[in-house]
Short mmCIF file of C-alpha atoms and ligand atoms in Angstrom, two decimals:
data_model
loop_
_atom_site.label_atom_id
_atom_site.label_comp_id
_atom_site.label_asym_id
_atom_site.label_seq_id
_atom_site.Cartn_x
_atom_site.Cartn_y
_atom_site.Cartn_z
CA MET A 20 65.74 31.06 -61.45
CA THR A 21 66.12 32.55 -57.97
CA ARG A 22 69.36 33.97 -56.87
CA SER A 23 70.60 30.70 -55.01
CA GLU A 24 69.82 28.73 -58.01
CA HIS A 25 72.19 30.72 -60.24
CA THR A 26 75.39 28.93 -59.62
CA TYR A 27 76.55 25.67 -61.37
CA PRO A 28 75.47 22.67 -59.41
CA GLY A 29 78.48 20.98 -57.46
CA ASP A 30 77.51 17.22 -58.18
CA VAL A 31 74.59 15.17 -59.71
CA ARG A 32 72.51 14.96 -56.26
CA GLU A 33 72.82 18.95 -55.91
CA LEU A 34 71.41 19.12 -59.35
CA TYR A 35 68.52 17.04 -58.61
CA GLU A 36 67.80 18.46 -55.06
CA ARG A 37 67.44 21.95 -56.69
CA PHE A 38 65.97 20.79 -60.00
CA PRO A 39 63.84 17.51 -59.50
CA TYR A 40 63.11 15.75 -62.63
CA PRO A 41 61.23 15.08 -64.82
CA LEU A 42 58.46 17.54 -63.30
CA PRO A 43 58.92 19.42 -60.10
CA THR A 44 55.32 19.08 -58.88
CA SER A 45 52.97 16.25 -57.97
CA ALA A 46 50.23 18.09 -59.57
CA ALA A 47 51.45 17.16 -63.10
CA GLU A 48 50.12 14.00 -64.84
CA PRO A 49 52.03 10.81 -65.00
CA ILE A 50 54.17 10.20 -67.96
CA PHE A 51 53.37 6.99 -69.98
CA ASP A 52 56.28 6.45 -72.19
CA THR A 53 58.37 4.21 -70.35
CA ALA A 54 55.15 2.13 -69.43
CA ILE A 55 54.41 1.76 -73.11
CA GLY A 56 58.03 0.73 -73.73
CA VAL A 57 57.79 -1.87 -70.84
CA ASP A 58 54.49 -3.29 -72.07
CA LEU A 59 55.95 -3.60 -75.57
CA ALA A 60 58.96 -5.43 -74.14
CA PHE A 61 57.49 -7.84 -71.47
CA HIS A 62 54.46 -9.91 -71.00
CA ASP A 63 53.35 -11.74 -67.73
CA LEU A 64 54.47 -8.89 -65.34
CA ASP A 65 51.74 -9.87 -62.94
CA GLY A 66 53.12 -10.77 -59.60
CA ARG A 67 56.67 -9.54 -60.44
CA ARG A 68 58.76 -7.13 -58.62
CA VAL A 69 60.40 -4.22 -60.38
CA LEU A 70 62.90 -1.74 -59.24
CA ASP A 71 62.84 1.80 -60.80
CA ALA A 72 66.44 2.95 -60.21
CA GLY A 73 66.60 6.64 -60.32
CA CYS A 74 62.85 7.32 -60.39
CA GLY A 75 63.18 11.07 -59.81
CA THR A 76 59.89 12.52 -59.17
CA GLY A 77 58.15 9.47 -60.01
CA HIS A 78 55.86 10.60 -62.97
CA ARG A 79 56.98 7.52 -65.08
CA LEU A 80 56.98 5.16 -62.06
CA VAL A 81 53.45 6.13 -61.22
CA ALA A 82 52.44 5.56 -64.96
CA LEU A 83 54.13 2.00 -64.55
CA ALA A 84 52.38 1.36 -61.21
CA LEU A 85 48.90 2.21 -62.91
CA GLN A 86 49.48 0.34 -66.12
CA PHE A 87 50.52 -2.84 -64.21
CA PRO A 88 48.33 -2.91 -60.97
CA ASP A 89 49.44 -6.46 -60.13
CA THR A 90 53.16 -5.87 -60.16
CA SER A 91 55.07 -4.37 -57.19
CA PHE A 92 57.50 -1.45 -57.71
CA LEU A 93 60.22 0.11 -55.60
CA GLY A 94 61.33 3.56 -56.66
CA LEU A 95 64.85 4.38 -55.75
CA ASP A 96 66.58 7.69 -55.82
CA PHE A 97 69.17 9.63 -53.99
CA SER A 98 67.45 13.07 -54.16
CA SER A 99 65.16 13.60 -51.18
CA ARG A 100 63.08 16.28 -52.80
CA SER A 101 62.35 14.04 -55.94
CA ILE A 102 61.50 11.26 -53.61
CA SER A 103 58.89 13.48 -51.77
CA VAL A 104 57.23 14.70 -55.02
CA ALA A 105 57.05 10.92 -56.11
CA GLU A 106 55.45 9.94 -52.88
CA GLU A 107 52.83 12.62 -53.12
CA LEU A 108 52.08 11.72 -56.78
CA ALA A 109 51.78 7.95 -55.84
CA GLY A 110 49.49 9.03 -53.16
CA ARG A 111 47.43 11.19 -55.33
CA TYR A 112 46.84 8.31 -57.76
CA GLY A 113 46.14 5.76 -54.92
CA CYS A 114 49.03 3.39 -56.13
CA ALA A 115 49.21 0.76 -53.26
CA ASN A 116 51.79 -1.06 -55.38
CA VAL A 117 54.59 1.41 -55.16
CA GLU A 118 57.02 1.94 -52.29
CA PHE A 119 60.20 4.29 -52.35
CA VAL A 120 63.53 4.34 -50.85
CA ARG A 121 66.09 7.01 -50.53
CA ALA A 122 69.40 5.17 -51.68
CA GLU A 123 72.40 5.59 -53.93
CA ILE A 124 73.16 3.53 -57.00
CA GLY A 125 76.49 2.23 -56.35
CA GLY A 126 76.11 2.65 -52.66
CA THR A 127 75.19 0.14 -49.80
CA PRO A 128 73.27 -2.84 -51.69
CA LEU A 129 69.46 -2.96 -50.73
CA GLY A 130 69.65 -6.57 -49.83
CA ARG A 131 66.56 -7.32 -52.00
CA ARG A 132 66.42 -8.66 -55.70
CA PHE A 133 63.93 -7.78 -58.37
CA ASP A 134 62.48 -9.75 -61.56
CA VAL A 135 62.84 -6.40 -63.64
CA ILE A 136 64.76 -3.05 -63.26
CA THR A 137 63.87 -0.09 -65.15
CA SER A 138 66.27 2.81 -65.21
CA THR A 139 65.59 5.69 -67.69
CA GLY A 140 67.83 8.50 -68.07
CA VAL A 141 70.07 7.67 -65.02
CA ILE A 142 72.84 5.27 -66.00
CA HIS A 143 74.41 7.85 -68.36
CA HIS A 144 74.67 10.41 -65.39
CA LEU A 145 76.69 7.99 -63.10
CA PRO A 146 80.40 8.60 -62.77
CA ASP A 147 81.25 5.00 -63.80
CA PRO A 148 78.04 3.81 -65.96
CA ALA A 149 79.44 0.09 -66.38
CA ALA A 150 79.91 -0.08 -62.70
CA GLY A 151 76.41 1.21 -62.15
CA VAL A 152 75.05 -1.56 -64.37
CA THR A 153 76.98 -4.12 -62.31
CA TRP A 154 75.41 -2.67 -58.99
CA LEU A 155 72.09 -2.87 -60.50
CA ALA A 156 72.69 -6.39 -61.98
CA GLY A 157 73.49 -7.54 -58.34
CA HIS A 158 69.80 -6.56 -57.62
CA LEU A 159 68.47 -8.76 -60.28
CA GLU A 160 67.10 -12.24 -60.07
CA PRO A 161 69.04 -14.96 -62.12
CA ASP A 162 66.15 -14.87 -64.55
CA GLY A 163 65.80 -11.02 -64.43
CA ALA A 164 65.61 -8.16 -67.10
CA MET A 165 66.27 -4.64 -67.48
CA TYR A 166 64.53 -1.69 -69.35
CA THR A 167 66.83 1.08 -69.75
CA TRP A 168 66.89 4.50 -71.67
CA PHE A 169 70.14 6.51 -72.90
CA TYR A 170 71.00 9.71 -74.46
CA HIS A 171 71.98 8.99 -78.17
CA LEU A 172 75.22 10.76 -79.28
CA TYR A 173 74.17 11.62 -82.85
CA GLY A 174 71.03 13.79 -81.92
CA GLU A 175 72.47 15.05 -78.64
CA TYR A 176 75.78 16.18 -80.22
CA ASP A 177 74.92 19.90 -80.37
CA ARG A 178 73.47 20.09 -77.00
CA LEU A 179 76.54 18.23 -75.52
CA LEU A 180 78.80 21.03 -77.17
CA GLU A 181 76.28 23.86 -75.70
CA ARG A 182 76.67 22.36 -72.35
CA ARG A 183 80.43 22.39 -72.35
CA LEU A 184 80.52 25.88 -73.50
CA ILE A 185 78.35 26.64 -70.32
CA ARG A 186 80.58 24.84 -68.16
CA LEU A 187 83.62 26.61 -69.39
CA LEU A 188 82.05 30.07 -69.06
CA ALA A 189 80.76 29.14 -65.68
CA ASP A 190 84.37 28.99 -64.39
CA THR A 191 84.83 32.60 -64.65
CA ASP A 192 80.99 33.66 -64.51
CA GLY A 193 79.13 32.04 -61.79
CA ASP A 194 75.72 33.38 -62.92
CA VAL A 195 74.56 30.46 -65.04
CA GLY A 196 71.01 31.73 -65.22
CA ARG A 197 72.18 34.70 -66.99
CA LEU A 198 74.54 32.51 -69.14
CA LEU A 199 71.70 30.28 -70.10
CA GLY A 200 69.80 33.30 -71.13
CA ASP A 201 72.56 34.98 -73.06
CA LEU A 202 73.25 32.02 -74.93
CA LYS A 203 69.54 31.53 -75.58
CA LEU A 204 69.81 27.70 -74.35
CA SER A 205 66.53 26.32 -73.35
CA LEU A 206 65.41 22.73 -73.92
CA SER A 207 62.48 22.02 -76.09
CA MET A 208 59.99 19.96 -74.25
CA VAL A 209 59.50 17.65 -77.21
CA ARG A 210 63.29 16.85 -77.67
CA TYR A 211 62.86 13.22 -76.60
CA GLY A 212 59.38 12.66 -78.18
CA SER A 213 55.97 14.14 -78.29
CA ASP A 214 54.55 16.60 -75.91
CA THR A 215 52.24 13.99 -74.83
CA SER A 216 55.04 12.87 -72.53
CA HIS A 217 55.13 16.14 -70.88
CA SER A 218 51.89 17.47 -69.50
CA ALA A 219 51.39 20.56 -67.52
CA VAL A 220 54.63 22.12 -68.35
CA ASP A 221 55.20 25.52 -66.42
CA ASP A 222 57.89 27.66 -66.17
CA GLU A 223 59.41 25.61 -63.14
CA ALA A 224 59.12 22.33 -64.98
CA HIS A 225 60.74 23.97 -68.08
CA LEU A 226 63.76 25.31 -66.00
CA ALA A 227 64.19 21.85 -64.50
CA ALA A 228 64.29 20.35 -67.95
CA THR A 229 66.74 23.15 -69.20
CA ALA A 230 68.95 22.64 -66.07
CA ASP A 231 68.97 18.81 -66.61
CA ALA A 232 70.13 19.41 -70.17
CA TYR A 233 72.69 22.20 -69.82
CA LEU A 234 73.99 22.10 -66.03
CA HIS A 235 74.37 18.55 -65.52
CA PRO A 236 77.81 17.76 -64.06
CA ILE A 237 77.99 14.13 -65.75
CA VAL A 238 76.46 13.36 -69.18
CA ASN A 239 77.30 10.44 -71.35
CA ALA A 240 75.67 9.75 -74.74
CA TYR A 241 76.03 6.56 -76.92
CA GLU A 242 75.91 5.14 -80.08
CA PHE A 243 74.14 1.63 -80.24
CA ASP A 244 77.81 0.27 -80.42
CA ALA A 245 78.49 1.17 -76.87
CA VAL A 246 75.75 -1.16 -75.51
CA PRO A 247 78.01 -4.30 -75.16
CA GLY A 248 80.45 -2.22 -73.28
CA LEU A 249 77.73 -1.39 -70.86
CA PHE A 250 75.91 -4.64 -70.62
CA ALA A 251 77.89 -7.73 -71.92
CA GLU A 252 79.68 -8.40 -68.74
CA GLN A 253 76.22 -8.82 -66.92
CA PHE A 254 73.94 -10.19 -69.56
CA PRO A 255 74.03 -12.50 -72.39
CA TRP A 256 71.66 -10.51 -74.52
CA ALA A 257 70.87 -6.75 -75.02
CA VAL A 258 68.74 -5.17 -77.84
CA VAL A 259 67.94 -1.67 -78.82
CA THR A 260 64.07 -1.36 -78.88
CA GLY A 261 63.22 2.10 -79.68
CA VAL A 262 64.49 5.57 -80.36
CA ASN A 263 63.44 9.14 -79.74
CA TRP A 264 63.88 12.40 -81.70
CA PRO A 265 62.47 15.89 -81.56
CA ASP A 266 58.45 15.44 -81.61
CA GLY A 267 58.73 11.83 -82.23
CA SER A 268 59.62 8.28 -81.16
CA GLY A 269 59.39 4.85 -82.79
CA THR A 270 59.90 1.28 -81.98
CA ILE A 271 62.18 -1.06 -83.81
CA ASN A 272 61.13 -4.50 -85.34
CA VAL A 273 64.38 -5.82 -86.81
CA ALA A 274 62.57 -9.01 -87.92
CA ASP A 275 60.20 -7.03 -90.14
CA TRP A 276 61.02 -3.58 -91.74
CA SER A 277 57.63 -3.60 -93.38
CA ASP A 278 55.86 -3.85 -89.99
CA THR A 279 53.23 -1.00 -90.17
CA GLY A 280 52.09 -1.45 -86.63
CA PHE A 281 51.60 1.70 -84.57
CA GLY A 282 54.89 3.54 -83.99
CA VAL A 283 57.03 1.05 -85.73
CA ILE A 284 59.91 2.54 -87.89
CA THR A 285 59.59 0.92 -91.41
CA ALA A 286 62.35 0.67 -94.05
CA GLU A 287 60.28 3.12 -95.94
CA ARG A 288 60.16 5.81 -93.35
CA LEU A 289 63.90 5.50 -93.13
CA PHE A 290 64.71 5.46 -96.93
CA ALA A 291 62.06 6.69 -99.23
CA GLU A 292 63.87 5.96 -102.40
CA PRO A 293 63.47 2.11 -103.45
CA GLY A 294 67.14 1.60 -104.40
CA THR A 295 68.52 2.81 -101.11
CA ARG A 296 66.03 0.82 -99.41
CA ALA A 297 66.89 -2.36 -101.14
CA ALA A 298 70.53 -1.64 -100.10
CA PHE A 299 69.39 -1.16 -96.48
CA LEU A 300 67.23 -4.27 -96.52
CA ALA A 301 70.20 -6.45 -97.90
CA LEU A 302 72.40 -5.49 -94.89
CA ASP A 303 72.64 -7.70 -91.80
CA PRO A 304 70.45 -6.75 -88.77
CA ARG A 305 73.19 -4.98 -86.74
CA ALA A 306 74.19 -3.03 -89.74
CA GLN A 307 70.70 -2.22 -90.50
CA LEU A 308 70.51 -0.76 -86.82
CA HIS A 309 73.57 1.52 -87.44
CA CYS A 310 71.95 2.77 -90.65
CA LEU A 311 68.92 3.59 -88.63
CA GLU A 312 70.81 5.63 -86.09
CA LEU A 313 72.84 7.34 -88.90
CA ALA A 314 69.65 8.10 -90.80
CA LEU A 315 67.44 9.26 -87.92
CA ARG A 316 70.06 10.77 -85.53
CA PRO A 317 68.10 9.95 -82.41
CA THR A 318 68.20 12.06 -79.28
CA GLY A 319 67.60 8.94 -77.23
CA PHE A 320 67.17 5.21 -77.20
CA SER A 321 65.93 2.28 -75.26
CA VAL A 322 67.67 -0.90 -74.46
CA VAL A 323 66.29 -4.08 -73.12
CA CYS A 324 68.70 -6.79 -71.77
CA GLY A 325 68.22 -9.96 -69.66
CA ARG A 326 69.78 -13.18 -68.46
CA GLY A 327 68.52 -16.65 -67.56
CA ALA A 328 64.87 -17.57 -68.48
CA SER A 329 63.79 -13.86 -68.81
CA LEU A 330 63.78 -13.95 -72.64
CA GLY A 331 60.62 -16.45 -72.10
CA TRP A 332 58.59 -13.77 -70.79
CA CYS A 333 59.68 -10.99 -73.27
CA THR A 334 57.37 -10.45 -76.23
CA THR A 335 57.99 -12.01 -79.69
CA ARG A 336 59.37 -8.62 -81.00
CA ILE A 337 62.13 -8.85 -78.38
CA GLN A 338 62.91 -12.54 -78.74
CA GLN A 339 63.22 -12.08 -82.46
CA SER A 340 65.34 -9.17 -82.02
CA VAL A 341 67.74 -11.09 -79.64
CA ALA A 342 67.88 -13.97 -82.40
CA LEU A 343 68.73 -11.34 -85.09
CA ALA A 344 70.49 -8.24 -83.44
CA ASN A 345 71.97 -9.12 -80.09
CA LEU A 346 74.38 -6.59 -79.22
CA CYS A 347 75.97 -8.63 -76.47
CA ARG A 348 76.78 -11.43 -78.80
CA ARG A 349 80.26 -11.05 -80.33
CA GLY A 350 81.15 -11.03 -83.94
CA GLY A 351 77.67 -9.72 -85.48
CA ALA A 352 74.27 -11.19 -85.03
C1 SAM B 2 67.04 12.31 -65.41
S1 SAM B 2 66.54 11.91 -64.04
C2 SAM B 2 65.57 10.56 -64.44
C3 SAM B 2 64.21 10.57 -63.77
C4 SAM B 2 63.25 9.24 -64.14
N1 SAM B 2 64.01 7.90 -64.22
C5 SAM B 2 62.61 9.60 -65.44
O1 SAM B 2 63.04 8.94 -66.49
O2 SAM B 2 61.78 10.51 -65.59
C6 SAM B 2 67.88 11.02 -63.18
C7 SAM B 2 67.58 10.65 -61.81
O3 SAM B 2 68.54 9.76 -61.39
C8 SAM B 2 68.73 10.06 -59.97
N2 SAM B 2 70.12 9.51 -59.76
C9 SAM B 2 71.39 9.84 -60.46
N3 SAM B 2 72.57 9.33 -60.10
C10 SAM B 2 71.92 8.56 -58.78
C11 SAM B 2 72.42 7.67 -58.07
N4 SAM B 2 73.86 7.32 -58.15
N5 SAM B 2 71.68 7.14 -57.25
C12 SAM B 2 70.51 7.32 -57.06
N6 SAM B 2 69.93 8.12 -57.78
C13 SAM B 2 70.47 8.64 -58.80
C14 SAM B 2 68.57 11.53 -59.86
O4 SAM B 2 68.53 12.11 -58.48
C15 SAM B 2 67.44 11.73 -60.92
O5 SAM B 2 66.34 11.77 -60.02
#
């Protein structure tokens, strides 16, 4: 950290101008975790328009653009430095299907609508997350869907307390670089999944991740139960599709807890003992999801939501999940 970077960032934009995320250099490889999640959620994305709201340095957006060459993408961010890295990265990979705009979520509307909005690690940093969702929903076609990712409260609890401690100490000691060192706070690069999602990690990239984790002016973390409060006003359905934990991640198939497909979380993985597993399997799907978050204490989770005819171009797993465990439906499943 250079001398000028030692102070606590005044606001969210300043944080990302100083510490572009997820990787401050266009020399690093794209990160495919979101592209995989989107692929597992939607089929038939060819010809559709996707807004990546809060694209940061574009490592996840460029992976999306590479995975879906016949889909057009617009990356939006209010950090000029992040957008510059993202533009370089998209150029490096020859992505003709990506454009960028420097704009603010919650600011002047773009005057364009999209079929899908992806927004990973962004809404929980907004001053009013539900208002942010409303702003985003205003940029979605009536038959549109969203793919989002959030911090989970249970797995993030310790980190959020450490972040609060730094904030308090920074009131009387402006040298946050030294405070981070004294408190031995440094984010593990596998906190939200395996290291395959963070290639080419050098000191600068690690510092950006640590600043994002401990020096962020606004952080919210959620239980699955918070999903209706974020989405139900705008969307008739929303489902939790996957979770992350240190050095791992998994997808959720509420229709079949014995699904042994790659990366799917089975009932056996959650509860090794047959009696406990039987008790889990006897619960209704929304209670099963709550068991899952209590047992795994994830650090993050992904949510897919939608309206109109969008469910028709979601995968069978999402359709079944909506039928069984729609978090926007009042009164259980
Ligand atoms: C944690 S990073 C996530 C980057 C990327 N989505 C990813 O998952 O790798 C959050 C990004 O959201 C952007 N951001 C936060 N609030 C914003 C707002 N109100 N308008 C536009 N961008 C915003 C930040 O500049 C930052 O690049």
